[in-house]
PDB file of C-alpha atoms in Angstrom:
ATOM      1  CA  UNK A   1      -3.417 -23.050  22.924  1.00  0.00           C
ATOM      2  CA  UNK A   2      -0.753 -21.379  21.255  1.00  0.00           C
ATOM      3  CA  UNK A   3       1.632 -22.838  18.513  1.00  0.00           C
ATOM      4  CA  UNK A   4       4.546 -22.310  21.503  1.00  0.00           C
ATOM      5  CA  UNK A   5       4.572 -25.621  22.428  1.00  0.00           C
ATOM      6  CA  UNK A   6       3.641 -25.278  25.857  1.00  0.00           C
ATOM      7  CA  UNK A   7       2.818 -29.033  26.567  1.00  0.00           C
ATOM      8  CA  UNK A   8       6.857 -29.454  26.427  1.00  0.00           C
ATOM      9  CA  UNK A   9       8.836 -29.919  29.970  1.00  0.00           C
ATOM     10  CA  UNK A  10      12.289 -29.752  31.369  1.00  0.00           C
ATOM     11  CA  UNK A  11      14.025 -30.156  34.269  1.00  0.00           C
ATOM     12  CA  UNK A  12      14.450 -26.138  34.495  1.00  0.00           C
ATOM     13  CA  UNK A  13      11.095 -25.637  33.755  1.00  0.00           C
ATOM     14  CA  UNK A  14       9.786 -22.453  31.106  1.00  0.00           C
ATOM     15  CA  UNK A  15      10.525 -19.231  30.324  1.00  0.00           C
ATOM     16  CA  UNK A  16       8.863 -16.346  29.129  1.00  0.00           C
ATOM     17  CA  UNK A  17      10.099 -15.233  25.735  1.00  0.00           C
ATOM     18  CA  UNK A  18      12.242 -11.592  27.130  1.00  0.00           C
ATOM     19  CA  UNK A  19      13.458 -10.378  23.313  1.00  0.00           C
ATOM     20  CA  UNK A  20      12.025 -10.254  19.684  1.00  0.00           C
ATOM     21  CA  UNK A  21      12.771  -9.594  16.324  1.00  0.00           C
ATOM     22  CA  UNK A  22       9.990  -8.509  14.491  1.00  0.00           C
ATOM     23  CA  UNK A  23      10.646  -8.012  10.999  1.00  0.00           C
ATOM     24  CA  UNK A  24      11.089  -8.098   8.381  1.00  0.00           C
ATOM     25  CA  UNK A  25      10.617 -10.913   6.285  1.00  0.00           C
ATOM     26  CA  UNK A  26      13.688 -11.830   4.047  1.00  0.00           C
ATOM     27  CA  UNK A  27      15.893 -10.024   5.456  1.00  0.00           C
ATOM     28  CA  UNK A  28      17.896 -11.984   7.231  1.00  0.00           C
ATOM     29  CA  UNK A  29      16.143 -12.735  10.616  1.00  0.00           C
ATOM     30  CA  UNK A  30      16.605 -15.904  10.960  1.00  0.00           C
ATOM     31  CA  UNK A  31      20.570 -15.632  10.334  1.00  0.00           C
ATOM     32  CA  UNK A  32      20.554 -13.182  13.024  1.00  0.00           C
ATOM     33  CA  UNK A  33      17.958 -15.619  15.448  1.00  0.00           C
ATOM     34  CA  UNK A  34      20.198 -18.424  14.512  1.00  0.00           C
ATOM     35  CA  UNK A  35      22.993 -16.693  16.007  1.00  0.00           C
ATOM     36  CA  UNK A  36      21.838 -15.196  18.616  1.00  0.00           C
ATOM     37  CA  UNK A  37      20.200 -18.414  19.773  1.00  0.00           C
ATOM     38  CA  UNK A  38      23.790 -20.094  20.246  1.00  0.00           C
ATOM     39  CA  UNK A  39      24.751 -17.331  23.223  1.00  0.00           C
ATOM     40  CA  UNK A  40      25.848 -19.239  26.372  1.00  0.00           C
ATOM     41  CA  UNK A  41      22.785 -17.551  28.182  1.00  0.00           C
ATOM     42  CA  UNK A  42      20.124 -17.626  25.422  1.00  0.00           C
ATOM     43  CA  UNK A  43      17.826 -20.085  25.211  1.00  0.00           C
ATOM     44  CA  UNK A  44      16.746 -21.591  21.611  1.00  0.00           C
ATOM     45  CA  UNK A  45      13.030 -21.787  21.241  1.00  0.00           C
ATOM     46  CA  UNK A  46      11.289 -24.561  20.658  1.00  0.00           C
ATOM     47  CA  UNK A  47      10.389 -22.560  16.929  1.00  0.00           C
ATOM     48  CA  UNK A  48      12.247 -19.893  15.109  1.00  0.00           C
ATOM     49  CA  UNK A  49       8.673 -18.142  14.586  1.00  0.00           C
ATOM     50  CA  UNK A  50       5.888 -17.986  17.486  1.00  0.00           C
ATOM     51  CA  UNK A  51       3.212 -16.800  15.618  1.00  0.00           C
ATOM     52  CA  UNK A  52       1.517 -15.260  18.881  1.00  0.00           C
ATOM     53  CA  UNK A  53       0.793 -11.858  18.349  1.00  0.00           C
ATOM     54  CA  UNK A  54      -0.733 -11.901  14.990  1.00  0.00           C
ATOM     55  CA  UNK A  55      -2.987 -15.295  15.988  1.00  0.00           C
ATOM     56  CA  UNK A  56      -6.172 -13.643  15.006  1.00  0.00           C
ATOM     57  CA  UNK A  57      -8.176 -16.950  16.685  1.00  0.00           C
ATOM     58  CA  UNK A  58      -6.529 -16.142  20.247  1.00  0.00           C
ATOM     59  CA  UNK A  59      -8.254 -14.856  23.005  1.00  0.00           C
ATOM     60  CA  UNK A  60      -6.841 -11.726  23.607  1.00  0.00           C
ATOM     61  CA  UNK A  61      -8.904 -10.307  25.860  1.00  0.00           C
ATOM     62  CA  UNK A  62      -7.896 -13.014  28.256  1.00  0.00           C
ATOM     63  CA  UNK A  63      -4.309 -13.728  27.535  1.00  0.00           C
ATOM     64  CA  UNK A  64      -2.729 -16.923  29.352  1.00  0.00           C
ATOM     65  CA  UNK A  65       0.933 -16.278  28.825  1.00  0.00           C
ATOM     66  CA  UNK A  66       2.182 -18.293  31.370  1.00  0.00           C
ATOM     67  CA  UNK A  67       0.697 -21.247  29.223  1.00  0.00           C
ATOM     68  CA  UNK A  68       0.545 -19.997  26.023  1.00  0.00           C
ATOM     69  CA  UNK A  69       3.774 -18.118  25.625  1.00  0.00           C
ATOM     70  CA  UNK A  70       6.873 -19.521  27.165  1.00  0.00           C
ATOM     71  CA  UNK A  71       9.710 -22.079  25.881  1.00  0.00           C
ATOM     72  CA  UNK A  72      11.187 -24.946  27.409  1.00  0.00           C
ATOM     73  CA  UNK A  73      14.281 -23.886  29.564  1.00  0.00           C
ATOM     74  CA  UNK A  74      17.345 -26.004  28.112  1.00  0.00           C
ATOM     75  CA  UNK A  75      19.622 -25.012  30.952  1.00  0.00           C
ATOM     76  CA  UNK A  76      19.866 -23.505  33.878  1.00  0.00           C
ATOM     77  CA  UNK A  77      22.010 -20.663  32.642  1.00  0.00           C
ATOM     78  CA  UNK A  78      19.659 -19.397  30.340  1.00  0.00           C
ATOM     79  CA  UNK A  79      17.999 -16.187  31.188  1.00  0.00           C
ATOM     80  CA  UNK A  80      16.479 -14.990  27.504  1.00  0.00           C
ATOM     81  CA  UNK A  81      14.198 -16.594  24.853  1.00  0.00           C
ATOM     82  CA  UNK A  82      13.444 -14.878  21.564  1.00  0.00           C
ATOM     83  CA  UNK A  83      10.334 -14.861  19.238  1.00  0.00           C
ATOM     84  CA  UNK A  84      11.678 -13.875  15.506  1.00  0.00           C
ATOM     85  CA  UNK A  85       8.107 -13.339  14.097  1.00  0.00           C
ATOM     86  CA  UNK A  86       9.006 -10.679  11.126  1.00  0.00           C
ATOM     87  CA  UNK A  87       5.095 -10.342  10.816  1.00  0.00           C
ATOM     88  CA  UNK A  88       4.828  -8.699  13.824  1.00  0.00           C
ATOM     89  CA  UNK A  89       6.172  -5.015  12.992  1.00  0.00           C
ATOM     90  CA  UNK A  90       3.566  -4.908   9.952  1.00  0.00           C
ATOM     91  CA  UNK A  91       0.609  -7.089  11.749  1.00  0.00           C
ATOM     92  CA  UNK A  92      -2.366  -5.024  12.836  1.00  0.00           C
ATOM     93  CA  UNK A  93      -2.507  -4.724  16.476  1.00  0.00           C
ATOM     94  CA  UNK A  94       0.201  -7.214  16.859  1.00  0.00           C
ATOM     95  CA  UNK A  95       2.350  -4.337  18.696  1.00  0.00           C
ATOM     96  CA  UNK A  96       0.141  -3.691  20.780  1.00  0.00           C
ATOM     97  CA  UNK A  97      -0.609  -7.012  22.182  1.00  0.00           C
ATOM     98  CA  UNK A  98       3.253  -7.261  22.771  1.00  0.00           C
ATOM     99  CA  UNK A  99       3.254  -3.917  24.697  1.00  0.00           C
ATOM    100  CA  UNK A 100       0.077  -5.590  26.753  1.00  0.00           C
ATOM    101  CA  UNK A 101       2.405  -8.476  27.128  1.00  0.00           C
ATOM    102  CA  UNK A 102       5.559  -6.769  27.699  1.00  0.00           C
ATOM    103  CA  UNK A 103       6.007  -3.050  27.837  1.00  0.00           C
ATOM    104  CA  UNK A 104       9.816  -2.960  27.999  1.00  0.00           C
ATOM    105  CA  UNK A 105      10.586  -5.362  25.490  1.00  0.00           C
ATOM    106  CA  UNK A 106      13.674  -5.423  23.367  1.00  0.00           C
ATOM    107  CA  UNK A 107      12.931  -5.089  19.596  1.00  0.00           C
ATOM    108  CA  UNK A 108      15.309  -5.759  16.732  1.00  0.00           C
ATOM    109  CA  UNK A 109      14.140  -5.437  13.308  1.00  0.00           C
ATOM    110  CA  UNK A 110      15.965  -5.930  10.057  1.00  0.00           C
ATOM    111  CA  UNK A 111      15.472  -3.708   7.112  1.00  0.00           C
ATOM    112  CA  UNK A 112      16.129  -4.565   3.222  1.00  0.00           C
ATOM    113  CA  UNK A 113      16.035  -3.039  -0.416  1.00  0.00           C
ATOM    114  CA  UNK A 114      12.131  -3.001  -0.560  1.00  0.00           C
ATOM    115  CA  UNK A 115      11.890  -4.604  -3.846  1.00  0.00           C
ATOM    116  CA  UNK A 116      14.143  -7.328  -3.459  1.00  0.00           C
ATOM    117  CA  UNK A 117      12.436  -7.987  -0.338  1.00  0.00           C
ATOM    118  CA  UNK A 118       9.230  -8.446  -2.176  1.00  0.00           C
ATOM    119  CA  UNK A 119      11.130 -10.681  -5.217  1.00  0.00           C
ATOM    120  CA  UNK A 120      12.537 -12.956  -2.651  1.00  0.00           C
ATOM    121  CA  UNK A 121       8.985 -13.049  -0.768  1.00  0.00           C
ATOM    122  CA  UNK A 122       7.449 -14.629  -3.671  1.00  0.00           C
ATOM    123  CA  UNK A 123      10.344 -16.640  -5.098  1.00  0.00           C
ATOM    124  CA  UNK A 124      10.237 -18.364  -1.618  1.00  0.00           C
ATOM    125  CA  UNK A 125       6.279 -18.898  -2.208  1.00  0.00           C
ATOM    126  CA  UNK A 126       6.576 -20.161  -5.076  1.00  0.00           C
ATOM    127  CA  UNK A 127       9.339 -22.325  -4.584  1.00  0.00           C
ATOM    128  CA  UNK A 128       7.032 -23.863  -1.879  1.00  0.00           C
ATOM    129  CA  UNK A 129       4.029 -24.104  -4.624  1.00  0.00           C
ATOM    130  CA  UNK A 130       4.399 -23.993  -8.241  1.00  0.00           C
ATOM    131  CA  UNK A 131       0.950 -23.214  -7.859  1.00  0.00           C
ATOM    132  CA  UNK A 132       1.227 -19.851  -6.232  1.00  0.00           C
ATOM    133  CA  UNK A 133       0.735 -16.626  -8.060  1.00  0.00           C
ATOM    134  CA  UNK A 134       2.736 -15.482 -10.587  1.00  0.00           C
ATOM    135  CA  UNK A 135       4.593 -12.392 -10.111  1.00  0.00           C
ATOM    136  CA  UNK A 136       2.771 -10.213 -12.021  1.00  0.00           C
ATOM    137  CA  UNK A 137      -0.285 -11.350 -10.067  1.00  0.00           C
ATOM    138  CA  UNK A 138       1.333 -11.648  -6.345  1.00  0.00           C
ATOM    139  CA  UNK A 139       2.018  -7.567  -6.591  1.00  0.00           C
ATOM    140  CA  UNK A 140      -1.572  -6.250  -8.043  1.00  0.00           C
ATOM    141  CA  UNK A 141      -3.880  -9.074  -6.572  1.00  0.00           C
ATOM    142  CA  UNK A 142      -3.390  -6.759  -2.917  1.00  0.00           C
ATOM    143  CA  UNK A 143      -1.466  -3.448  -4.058  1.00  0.00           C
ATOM    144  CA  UNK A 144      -2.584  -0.927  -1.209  1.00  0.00           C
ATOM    145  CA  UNK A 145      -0.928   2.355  -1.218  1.00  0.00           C
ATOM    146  CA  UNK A 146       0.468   2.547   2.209  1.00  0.00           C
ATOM    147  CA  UNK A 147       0.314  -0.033   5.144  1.00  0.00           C
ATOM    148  CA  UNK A 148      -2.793  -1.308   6.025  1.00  0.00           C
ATOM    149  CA  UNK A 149      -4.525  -0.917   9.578  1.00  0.00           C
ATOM    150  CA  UNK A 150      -6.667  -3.881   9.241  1.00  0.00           C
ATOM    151  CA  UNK A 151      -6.848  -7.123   8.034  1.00  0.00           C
ATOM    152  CA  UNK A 152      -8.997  -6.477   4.551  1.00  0.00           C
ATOM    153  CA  UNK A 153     -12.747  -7.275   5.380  1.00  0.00           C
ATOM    154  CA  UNK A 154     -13.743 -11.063   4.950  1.00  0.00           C
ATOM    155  CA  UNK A 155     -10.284 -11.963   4.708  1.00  0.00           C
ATOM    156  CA  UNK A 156      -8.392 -15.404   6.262  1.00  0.00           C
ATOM    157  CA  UNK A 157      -5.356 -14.240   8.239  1.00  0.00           C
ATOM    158  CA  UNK A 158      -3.270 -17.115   6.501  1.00  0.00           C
ATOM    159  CA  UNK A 159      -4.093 -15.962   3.298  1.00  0.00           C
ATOM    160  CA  UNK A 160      -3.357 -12.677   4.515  1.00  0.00           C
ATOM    161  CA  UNK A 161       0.171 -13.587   5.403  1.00  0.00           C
ATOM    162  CA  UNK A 162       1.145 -14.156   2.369  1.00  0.00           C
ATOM    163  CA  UNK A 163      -0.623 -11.966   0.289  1.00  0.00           C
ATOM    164  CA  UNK A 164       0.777  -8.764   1.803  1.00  0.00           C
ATOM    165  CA  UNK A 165       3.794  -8.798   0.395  1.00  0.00           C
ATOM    166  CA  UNK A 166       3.534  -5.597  -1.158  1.00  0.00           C
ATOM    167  CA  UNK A 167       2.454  -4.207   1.875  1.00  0.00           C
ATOM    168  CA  UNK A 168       5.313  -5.398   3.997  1.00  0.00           C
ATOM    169  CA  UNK A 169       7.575  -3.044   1.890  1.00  0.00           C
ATOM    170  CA  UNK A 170       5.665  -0.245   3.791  1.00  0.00           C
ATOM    171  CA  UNK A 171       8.732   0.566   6.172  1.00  0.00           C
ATOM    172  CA  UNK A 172       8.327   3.884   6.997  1.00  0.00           C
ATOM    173  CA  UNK A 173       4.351   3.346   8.007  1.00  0.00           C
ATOM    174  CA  UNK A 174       5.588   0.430  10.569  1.00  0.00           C
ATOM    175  CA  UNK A 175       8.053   1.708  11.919  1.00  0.00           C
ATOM    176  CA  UNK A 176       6.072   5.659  12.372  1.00  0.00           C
ATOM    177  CA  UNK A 177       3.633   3.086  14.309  1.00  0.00           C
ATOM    178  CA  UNK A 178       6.089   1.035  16.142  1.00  0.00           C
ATOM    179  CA  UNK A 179       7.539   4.196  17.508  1.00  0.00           C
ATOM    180  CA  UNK A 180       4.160   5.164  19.408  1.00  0.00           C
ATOM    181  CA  UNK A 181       3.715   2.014  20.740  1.00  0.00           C
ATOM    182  CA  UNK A 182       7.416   1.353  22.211  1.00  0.00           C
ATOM    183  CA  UNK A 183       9.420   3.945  23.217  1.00  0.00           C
ATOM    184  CA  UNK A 184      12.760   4.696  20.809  1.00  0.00           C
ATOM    185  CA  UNK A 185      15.480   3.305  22.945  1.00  0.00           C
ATOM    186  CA  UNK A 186      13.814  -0.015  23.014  1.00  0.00           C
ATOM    187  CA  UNK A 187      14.813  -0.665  18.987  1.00  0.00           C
ATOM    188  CA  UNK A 188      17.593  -1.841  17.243  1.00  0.00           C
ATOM    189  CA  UNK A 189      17.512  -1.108  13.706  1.00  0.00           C
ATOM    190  CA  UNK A 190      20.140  -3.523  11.279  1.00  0.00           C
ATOM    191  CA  UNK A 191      20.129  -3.106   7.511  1.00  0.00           C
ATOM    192  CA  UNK A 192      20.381  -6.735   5.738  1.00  0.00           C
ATOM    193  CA  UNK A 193      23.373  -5.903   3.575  1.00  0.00           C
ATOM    194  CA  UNK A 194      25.412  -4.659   6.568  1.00  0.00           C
ATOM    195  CA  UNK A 195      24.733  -7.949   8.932  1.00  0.00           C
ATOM    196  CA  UNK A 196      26.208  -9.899   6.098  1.00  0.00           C
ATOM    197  CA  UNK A 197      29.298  -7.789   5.441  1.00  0.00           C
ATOM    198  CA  UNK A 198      30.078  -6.693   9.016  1.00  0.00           C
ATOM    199  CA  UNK A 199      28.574  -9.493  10.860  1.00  0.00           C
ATOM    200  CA  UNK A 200      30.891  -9.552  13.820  1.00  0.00           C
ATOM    201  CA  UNK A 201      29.691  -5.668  14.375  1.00  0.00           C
ATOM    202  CA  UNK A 202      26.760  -6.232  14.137  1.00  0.00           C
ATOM    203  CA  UNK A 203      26.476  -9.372  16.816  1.00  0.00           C
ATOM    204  CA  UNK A 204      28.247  -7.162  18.803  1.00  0.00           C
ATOM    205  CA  UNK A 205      25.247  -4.548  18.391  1.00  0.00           C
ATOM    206  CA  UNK A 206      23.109  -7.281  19.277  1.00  0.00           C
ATOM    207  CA  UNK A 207      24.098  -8.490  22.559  1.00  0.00           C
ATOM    208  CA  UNK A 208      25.060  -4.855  23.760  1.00  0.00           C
ATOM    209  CA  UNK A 209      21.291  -3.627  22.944  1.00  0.00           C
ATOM    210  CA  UNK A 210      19.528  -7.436  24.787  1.00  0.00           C
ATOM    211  CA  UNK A 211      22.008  -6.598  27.699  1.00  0.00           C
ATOM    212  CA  UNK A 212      24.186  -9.665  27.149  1.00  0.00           C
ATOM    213  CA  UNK A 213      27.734 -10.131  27.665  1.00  0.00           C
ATOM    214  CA  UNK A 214      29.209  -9.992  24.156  1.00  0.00           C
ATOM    215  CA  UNK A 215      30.314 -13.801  22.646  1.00  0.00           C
ATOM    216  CA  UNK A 216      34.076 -14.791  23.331  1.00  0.00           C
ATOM    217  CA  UNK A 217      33.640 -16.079  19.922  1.00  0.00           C
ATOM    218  CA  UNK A 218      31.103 -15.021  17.292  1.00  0.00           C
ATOM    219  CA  UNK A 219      29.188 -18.348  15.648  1.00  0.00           C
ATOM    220  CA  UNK A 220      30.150 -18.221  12.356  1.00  0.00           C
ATOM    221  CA  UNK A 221      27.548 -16.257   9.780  1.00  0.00           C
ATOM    222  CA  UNK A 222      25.380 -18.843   7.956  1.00  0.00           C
ATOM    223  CA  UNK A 223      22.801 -17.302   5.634  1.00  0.00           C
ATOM    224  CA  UNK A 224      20.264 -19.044   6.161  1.00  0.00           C
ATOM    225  CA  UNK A 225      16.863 -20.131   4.636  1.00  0.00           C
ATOM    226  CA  UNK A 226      18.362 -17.787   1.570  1.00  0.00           C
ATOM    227  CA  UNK A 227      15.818 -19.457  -0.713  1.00  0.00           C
ATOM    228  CA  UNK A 228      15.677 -20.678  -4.301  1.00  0.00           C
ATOM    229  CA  UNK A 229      18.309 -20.785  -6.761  1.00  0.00           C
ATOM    230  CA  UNK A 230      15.485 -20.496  -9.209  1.00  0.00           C
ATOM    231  CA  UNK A 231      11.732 -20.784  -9.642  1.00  0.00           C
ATOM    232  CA  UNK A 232       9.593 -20.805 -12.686  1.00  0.00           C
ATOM    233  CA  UNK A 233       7.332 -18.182 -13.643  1.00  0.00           C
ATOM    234  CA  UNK A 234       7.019 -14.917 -15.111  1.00  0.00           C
ATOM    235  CA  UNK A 235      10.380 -13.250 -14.559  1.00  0.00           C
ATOM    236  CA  UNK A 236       9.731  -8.734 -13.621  1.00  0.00           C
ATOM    237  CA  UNK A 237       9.742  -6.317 -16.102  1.00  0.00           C
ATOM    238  CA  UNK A 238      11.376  -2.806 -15.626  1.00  0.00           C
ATOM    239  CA  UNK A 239       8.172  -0.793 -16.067  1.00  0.00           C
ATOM    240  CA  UNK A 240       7.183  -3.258 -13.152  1.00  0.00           C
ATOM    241  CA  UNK A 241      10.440  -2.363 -11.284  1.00  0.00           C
ATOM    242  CA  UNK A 242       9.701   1.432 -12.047  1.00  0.00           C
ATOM    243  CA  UNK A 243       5.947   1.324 -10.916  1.00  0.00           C
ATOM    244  CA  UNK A 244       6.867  -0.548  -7.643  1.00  0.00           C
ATOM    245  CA  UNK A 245       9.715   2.219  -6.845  1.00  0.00           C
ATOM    246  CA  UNK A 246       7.579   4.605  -7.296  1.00  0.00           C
ATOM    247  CA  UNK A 247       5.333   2.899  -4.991  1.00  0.00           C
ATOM    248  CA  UNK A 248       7.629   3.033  -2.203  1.00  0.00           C
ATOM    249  CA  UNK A 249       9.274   6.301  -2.420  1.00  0.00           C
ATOM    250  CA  UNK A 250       6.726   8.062  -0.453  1.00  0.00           C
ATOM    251  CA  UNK A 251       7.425   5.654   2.301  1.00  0.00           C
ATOM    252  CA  UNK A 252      11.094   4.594   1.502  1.00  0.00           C
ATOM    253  CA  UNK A 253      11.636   9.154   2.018  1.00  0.00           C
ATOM    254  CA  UNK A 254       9.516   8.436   5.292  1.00  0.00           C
ATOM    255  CA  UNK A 255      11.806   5.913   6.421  1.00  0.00           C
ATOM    256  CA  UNK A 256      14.952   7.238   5.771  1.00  0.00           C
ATOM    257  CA  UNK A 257      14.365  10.033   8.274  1.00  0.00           C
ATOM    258  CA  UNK A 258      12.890   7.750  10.915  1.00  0.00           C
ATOM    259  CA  UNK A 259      15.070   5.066  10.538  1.00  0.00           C
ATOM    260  CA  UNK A 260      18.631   6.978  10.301  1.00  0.00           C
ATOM    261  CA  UNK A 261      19.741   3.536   8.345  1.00  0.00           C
ATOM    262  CA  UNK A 262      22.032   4.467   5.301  1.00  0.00           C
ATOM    263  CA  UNK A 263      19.457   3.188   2.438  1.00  0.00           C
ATOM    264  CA  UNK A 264      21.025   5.065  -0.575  1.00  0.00           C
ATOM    265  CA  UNK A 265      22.575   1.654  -1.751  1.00  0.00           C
ATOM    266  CA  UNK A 266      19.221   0.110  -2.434  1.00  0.00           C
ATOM    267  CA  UNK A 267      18.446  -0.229  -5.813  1.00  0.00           C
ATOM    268  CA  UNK A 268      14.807   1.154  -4.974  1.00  0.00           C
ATOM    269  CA  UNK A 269      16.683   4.377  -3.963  1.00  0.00           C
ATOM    270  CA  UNK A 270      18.645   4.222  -6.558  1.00  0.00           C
ATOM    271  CA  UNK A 271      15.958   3.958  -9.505  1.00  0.00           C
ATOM    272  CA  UNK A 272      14.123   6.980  -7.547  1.00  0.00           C
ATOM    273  CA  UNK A 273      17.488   8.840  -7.840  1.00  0.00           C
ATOM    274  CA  UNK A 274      17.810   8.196 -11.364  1.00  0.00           C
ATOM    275  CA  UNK A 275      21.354   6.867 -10.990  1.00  0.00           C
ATOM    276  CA  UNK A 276      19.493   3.312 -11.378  1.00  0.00           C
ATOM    277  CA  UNK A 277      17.661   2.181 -14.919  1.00  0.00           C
ATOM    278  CA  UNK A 278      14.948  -0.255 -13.697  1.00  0.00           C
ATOM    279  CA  UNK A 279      16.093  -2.436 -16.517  1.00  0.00           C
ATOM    280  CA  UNK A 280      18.915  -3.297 -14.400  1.00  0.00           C
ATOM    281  CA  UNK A 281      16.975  -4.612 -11.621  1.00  0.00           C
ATOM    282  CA  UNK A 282      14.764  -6.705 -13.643  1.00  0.00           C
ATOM    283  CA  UNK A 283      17.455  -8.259 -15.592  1.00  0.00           C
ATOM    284  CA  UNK A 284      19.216  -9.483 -12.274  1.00  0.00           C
ATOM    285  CA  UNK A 285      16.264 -10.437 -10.784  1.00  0.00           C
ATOM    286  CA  UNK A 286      15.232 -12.652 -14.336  1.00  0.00           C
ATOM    287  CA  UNK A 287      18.822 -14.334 -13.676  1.00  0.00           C
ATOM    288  CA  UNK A 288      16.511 -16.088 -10.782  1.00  0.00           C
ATOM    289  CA  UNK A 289      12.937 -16.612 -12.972  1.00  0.00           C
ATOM    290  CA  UNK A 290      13.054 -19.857 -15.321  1.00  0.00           C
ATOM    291  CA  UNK A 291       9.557 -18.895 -17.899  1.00  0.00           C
ATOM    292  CA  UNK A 292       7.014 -21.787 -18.310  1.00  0.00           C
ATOM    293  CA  UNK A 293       7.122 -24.141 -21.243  1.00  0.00           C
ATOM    294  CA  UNK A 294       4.685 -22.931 -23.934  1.00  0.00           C
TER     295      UNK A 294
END
């Protein structure tokens, strides 16, 4: 059985999860679920994060959604449940089992600076485990060159999760891929910067593309799960910062003209435009790195 909780009951019975936002990690998903999850006519799930679609021990070639992928209906009002899985847009397969599930499901997805995407992946690992790879290890260990297909041979799908962090900065390659397997008009594209500085615009986006009534008033933004203040480790260096833009900028060129998000703000963009030093970036992202004790 799924991680859904299905074994949970109320007097309104289930309902199927109708909505999802699929990525990306650390970029402000679950401000945006959190939110979205206090409309009058949107149920909160019993989890922020199903997990469904990238379970790689699930039977998919018999599916039991009924059991294995509702939530527990709070009120009678409600109408829509989201999953806010940000694996999901970079999973293989995982948009295609949705599709299976759900062919004309809304998808949201929220887009940040690749880099400091990656830097806040693993400062939120290793602020979880001291024990966790440093940083200079966490983006070589798995350093593929565009998004992976598969899960690499032999490997656990946990480990997997959080070893891809690199790979999640692949934006361009997910969404190419996301596009053949839901039609256009199904997607809402954000950009994390612009939820937190026009918030109230960009709720508004958000219930007008899930086909809700807009809020009379907006919750209040609360950036949440931002992560740590600091962690120790080995803080980036800017021929680190340099390699990984150059990385990306394939992609991040790739992107831009699928997307139609304004990205020339990101410091990754930047650095590839020259009007960036990478020095910059790695000092401000040191400001967050505390170095061992010899």
């Amino acid at each position: 059985m799924s991680a859904t909780g299905a074994d949970q009951e109320t007097p309104f019975g289930r309902l199927a999860y109708n909505f999802s936002i699929v990525g990306t990690q650390k970029s402000g998903t679950s401000t945006l679920s959190g939110t979205i999850s206090q409309h009058p006519l949107v149920c909160r799930p019993p989890r922020k994060e199903a997990h469904f679609f990238n379970d790689e021990e699930y039977d998919w070639a018999h599916p039991d959604y009924e059991r294995d992928y509702t939530a527990p209906k709070r009120a009678r009002i409600h109408r829509m449940v989201g999953d806010s899985t940000p694996v999901y847009l970079m999973w293989p397969r995982a948009l295609e089992r949705m599709a299976a599930y759900k062919p004309d499901m809304p998808l949201i997805a929220v887009f940040r600076d690749p880099i400091e995407r990656l830097f806040s992946h693993w400062t939120m690992l290793r602020s979880r485990n001291d024990a966790w790879p440093d940083w200079s290890d966490f983006i070589t260990e798995f350093r593929p060159s565009t998004l992976p297909l598969e899960l690499p041979p032999g490997e656990r799908a946990m480990r997997y999760k959080h070893m891809s962090g690199v790979a999640r900065g692949y934006y361009g390659a997910q969404l190419e891929h996301g596009f053949t397997v839901f039609d256009r008009d199904q997607w809402l594209l954000l950009e994390f910067r612009e939820l937190l500085r026009d918030y109230d615009v960009v709720v508004d986006r958000v219930t007008d593309h899930l086909g809700l009534p807009r809020f009379a008033e907006r919750p209040p933004l609360r950036n949440r799960y931002a992560g740590a203040d600091r962690v120790t480790g080995t803080p980036p260096t800017p021929e680190e910062i340099a390699d990984l833009a150059t990385l990306y900028a394939a992609d991040l060129s790739l992107f831009d003209r699928l997307s139609g998000l304004e990205t020339a703000h990101w410091p990754t963009s930047r650095i590839l435009a020259g009007t960036l030093d990478p020095g910059e970036l790695a000092e401000k992202l040191s400001a967050r790195v505390v170095p061992r004790p010899s």
